[in-house]
PDB file of C-alpha atoms in Angstrom:
ATOM      1  CA  MET A   1       0.097   0.075   0.079  1.00 89.00           C
ATOM      2  CA  ARG A   2       1.315   3.432  -1.033  1.00 94.00           C
ATOM      3  CA  LYS A   3       2.086   5.605   2.106  1.00 96.00           C
ATOM      4  CA  LEU A   4       1.234   9.144   1.782  1.00 96.00           C
ATOM      5  CA  THR A   5       3.220  11.727   4.269  1.00 95.00           C
ATOM      6  CA  THR A   6       1.634  14.829   2.968  1.00 96.00           C
ATOM      7  CA  ASP A   7      -1.804  16.706   2.852  1.00 94.00           C
ATOM      8  CA  ALA A   8      -0.769  17.456  -0.895  1.00 96.00           C
ATOM      9  CA  ALA A   9       0.259  13.788  -1.685  1.00 96.00           C
ATOM     10  CA  PHE A  10      -3.192  12.648  -0.248  1.00 97.00           C
ATOM     11  CA  ARG A  11      -5.182  15.385  -2.180  1.00 96.00           C
ATOM     12  CA  GLU A  12      -3.246  14.531  -5.135  1.00 96.00           C
ATOM     13  CA  ALA A  13      -4.256  10.842  -4.656  1.00 96.00           C
ATOM     14  CA  VAL A  14      -7.841  11.244  -3.861  1.00 96.00           C
ATOM     15  CA  ALA A  15      -8.346  13.711  -6.971  1.00 96.00           C
ATOM     16  CA  SER A  16      -8.476  10.815  -9.302  1.00 89.00           C
ATOM     17  CA  GLU A  17     -11.899   9.775 -11.326  1.00 90.00           C
ATOM     18  CA  GLY A  18     -10.966   6.106 -10.241  1.00 93.00           C
ATOM     19  CA  LEU A  19     -11.929   4.912  -6.786  1.00 96.00           C
ATOM     20  CA  THR A  20      -9.085   5.333  -4.051  1.00 97.00           C
ATOM     21  CA  ILE A  21      -9.515   4.201  -0.574  1.00 98.00           C
ATOM     22  CA  ALA A  22      -7.488   5.858   2.131  1.00 97.00           C
ATOM     23  CA  VAL A  23      -6.668   3.908   5.359  1.00 97.00           C
ATOM     24  CA  PHE A  24      -5.956   6.027   8.385  1.00 96.00           C
ATOM     25  CA  LYS A  25      -3.738   4.344  10.871  1.00 95.00           C
ATOM     26  CA  THR A  26      -1.076   4.847  13.570  1.00 94.00           C
ATOM     27  CA  THR A  27       2.038   3.095  14.455  1.00 94.00           C
ATOM     28  CA  TRP A  28       0.668   2.359  18.118  1.00 95.00           C
ATOM     29  CA  CYS A  29      -2.749   1.048  17.187  1.00 93.00           C
ATOM     30  CA  ALA A  30      -3.021  -2.865  17.589  1.00 93.00           C
ATOM     31  CA  ASP A  31      -6.030  -2.986  15.885  1.00 93.00           C
ATOM     32  CA  CYS A  32      -3.908  -1.533  12.883  1.00 92.00           C
ATOM     33  CA  HIS A  33      -1.219  -3.887  12.881  1.00 92.00           C
ATOM     34  CA  PHE A  34      -4.377  -6.553  12.758  1.00 94.00           C
ATOM     35  CA  ILE A  35      -5.153  -5.839   9.427  1.00 94.00           C
ATOM     36  CA  ASP A  36      -1.270  -5.278   7.965  1.00 93.00           C
ATOM     37  CA  PRO A  37      -0.898  -9.218   7.036  1.00 94.00           C
ATOM     38  CA  PHE A  38      -4.036  -9.417   4.781  1.00 95.00           C
ATOM     39  CA  MET A  39      -4.071  -6.182   3.424  1.00 95.00           C
ATOM     40  CA  PRO A  40      -1.431  -6.709   0.424  1.00 95.00           C
ATOM     41  CA  ASP A  41      -3.840  -9.881  -0.630  1.00 95.00           C
ATOM     42  CA  LEU A  42      -6.856  -7.233  -0.677  1.00 95.00           C
ATOM     43  CA  GLU A  43      -4.851  -4.954  -2.802  1.00 95.00           C
ATOM     44  CA  LEU A  44      -4.284  -7.509  -5.359  1.00 96.00           C
ATOM     45  CA  GLN A  45      -7.796  -8.781  -5.244  1.00 96.00           C
ATOM     46  CA  TYR A  46      -9.244  -5.361  -5.936  1.00 97.00           C
ATOM     47  CA  GLU A  47      -6.176  -4.398  -8.471  1.00 95.00           C
ATOM     48  CA  GLY A  48      -7.411  -2.252 -11.328  1.00 94.00           C
ATOM     49  CA  LYS A  49     -10.617  -1.294  -9.257  1.00 95.00           C
ATOM     50  CA  VAL A  50      -9.292   0.283  -6.373  1.00 97.00           C
ATOM     51  CA  SER A  51      -6.177   2.180  -5.734  1.00 96.00           C
ATOM     52  CA  PHE A  52      -5.218   1.993  -1.615  1.00 97.00           C
ATOM     53  CA  VAL A  53      -3.375   4.610   0.209  1.00 97.00           C
ATOM     54  CA  GLU A  54      -2.206   4.560   3.871  1.00 97.00           C
ATOM     55  CA  LEU A  55      -1.955   7.800   5.916  1.00 97.00           C
ATOM     56  CA  ASP A  56      -0.606   8.096   9.770  1.00 96.00           C
ATOM     57  CA  ARG A  57      -2.941   9.961  11.312  1.00 94.00           C
ATOM     58  CA  ASP A  58      -0.297  11.334  13.898  1.00 95.00           C
ATOM     59  CA  ASP A  59       1.664  12.406  10.961  1.00 94.00           C
ATOM     60  CA  LEU A  60      -1.128  14.503   9.513  1.00 95.00           C
ATOM     61  CA  PRO A  61      -3.361  15.859  12.556  1.00 94.00           C
ATOM     62  CA  ASP A  62      -4.766  18.754  10.686  1.00 95.00           C
ATOM     63  CA  LEU A  63      -6.051  16.833   7.567  1.00 96.00           C
ATOM     64  CA  CYS A  64      -7.633  14.410   9.846  1.00 95.00           C
ATOM     65  CA  SER A  65      -9.116  16.935  11.964  1.00 94.00           C
ATOM     66  CA  GLU A  66     -10.388  18.166   8.695  1.00 95.00           C
ATOM     67  CA  LEU A  67     -11.796  14.765   7.810  1.00 95.00           C
ATOM     68  CA  ASN A  68     -12.971  14.129  11.142  1.00 94.00           C
ATOM     69  CA  ILE A  69     -11.111  11.044  11.580  1.00 93.00           C
ATOM     70  CA  LEU A  70     -11.441   9.899  15.308  1.00 86.00           C
ATOM     71  CA  GLY A  71     -11.064   6.086  15.339  1.00 87.00           C
ATOM     72  CA  ILE A  72      -8.289   4.015  13.594  1.00 92.00           C
ATOM     73  CA  PRO A  73      -8.023   1.953  11.442  1.00 94.00           C
ATOM     74  CA  SER A  74     -10.640   4.374   9.398  1.00 95.00           C
ATOM     75  CA  PHE A  75     -11.416   3.354   5.851  1.00 97.00           C
ATOM     76  CA  ILE A  76     -12.524   6.323   3.412  1.00 97.00           C
ATOM     77  CA  ALA A  77     -13.284   5.897  -0.351  1.00 98.00           C
ATOM     78  CA  PHE A  78     -12.715   8.959  -2.452  1.00 97.00           C
ATOM     79  CA  ARG A  79     -13.594   9.620  -6.024  1.00 96.00           C
ATOM     80  CA  SER A  80     -12.792  12.795  -7.812  1.00 95.00           C
ATOM     81  CA  SER A  81     -11.924  14.504  -4.527  1.00 95.00           C
ATOM     82  CA  SER A  82     -15.222  13.622  -2.771  1.00 95.00           C
ATOM     83  CA  GLU A  83     -15.624  11.125  -0.081  1.00 96.00           C
ATOM     84  CA  ILE A  84     -18.307   8.674  -1.118  1.00 96.00           C
ATOM     85  CA  ILE A  85     -18.158   6.259   2.002  1.00 96.00           C
ATOM     86  CA  ARG A  86     -16.444   5.591   4.828  1.00 96.00           C
ATOM     87  CA  PHE A  87     -16.031   2.505   7.384  1.00 95.00           C
ATOM     88  CA  VAL A  88     -15.288   3.118  10.684  1.00 89.00           C
ATOM     89  CA  SER A  89     -16.076   1.322  13.980  1.00 81.00           C
ATOM     90  CA  LYS A  90     -14.774   0.796  17.504  1.00 79.00           C
ATOM     91  CA  LEU A  91     -14.358  -2.760  16.847  1.00 80.00           C
ATOM     92  CA  ARG A  92     -11.522  -4.503  15.377  1.00 86.00           C
ATOM     93  CA  LYS A  93     -11.889  -4.915  11.650  1.00 92.00           C
ATOM     94  CA  THR A  94     -11.909  -8.351   9.769  1.00 92.00           C
ATOM     95  CA  ARG A  95     -11.015  -9.302   6.399  1.00 93.00           C
ATOM     96  CA  GLU A  96     -14.582 -10.018   5.495  1.00 95.00           C
ATOM     97  CA  GLU A  97     -15.802  -6.515   6.779  1.00 95.00           C
ATOM     98  CA  ILE A  98     -13.111  -4.752   4.775  1.00 96.00           C
ATOM     99  CA  GLU A  99     -14.031  -6.841   1.622  1.00 96.00           C
ATOM    100  CA  SER A 100     -17.574  -5.897   2.387  1.00 96.00           C
ATOM    101  CA  PHE A 101     -16.603  -2.192   2.563  1.00 97.00           C
ATOM    102  CA  VAL A 102     -14.715  -2.343  -0.563  1.00 97.00           C
ATOM    103  CA  ASP A 103     -17.391  -4.054  -2.442  1.00 97.00           C
ATOM    104  CA  ARG A 104     -19.566  -1.062  -1.216  1.00 97.00           C
ATOM    105  CA  ALA A 105     -17.304   1.305  -2.199  1.00 97.00           C
ATOM    106  CA  ILE A 106     -17.342  -0.027  -5.729  1.00 96.00           C
ATOM    107  CA  GLN A 107     -20.820  -0.437  -6.073  1.00 96.00           C
ATOM    108  CA  VAL A 108     -21.181   3.442  -4.919  1.00 95.00           C
ATOM    109  CA  SER A 109     -18.441   4.750  -7.351  1.00 94.00           C
ATOM    110  CA  GLU A 110     -20.292   2.804 -10.363  1.00 93.00           C
ATOM    111  CA  ALA A 111     -23.475   4.414  -9.134  1.00 92.00           C
ATOM    112  CA  LEU A 112     -22.150   8.012  -9.520  1.00 87.00           C
ATOM    113  CA  ASN A 113     -21.048   7.101 -13.313  1.00 79.00           C
TER     114      ASN A 113
END
């Protein structure tokens, strides 16, 4: 997953007309590390349909405040710089839940065409 470290890099990534899912994490978050082993497989599974980017909430506090990122990991789907759907919960996220979110993000994105 491509790691973004600046506000400008984030804005450039989500400006695409394609579907971009931003994953907001931190280094100290156990639930964030829980998803690390299977995220590369998910990226391959959705290759060509979704672009995934990763951001550290602690590195970009102003951006995360603007986007109202409170829980982590948070998943937000963007298209043409607009948020279309997000997945946030206080519970640990399973691979199946993340796949369901990505599938829903693809549906929403396609409905906007």
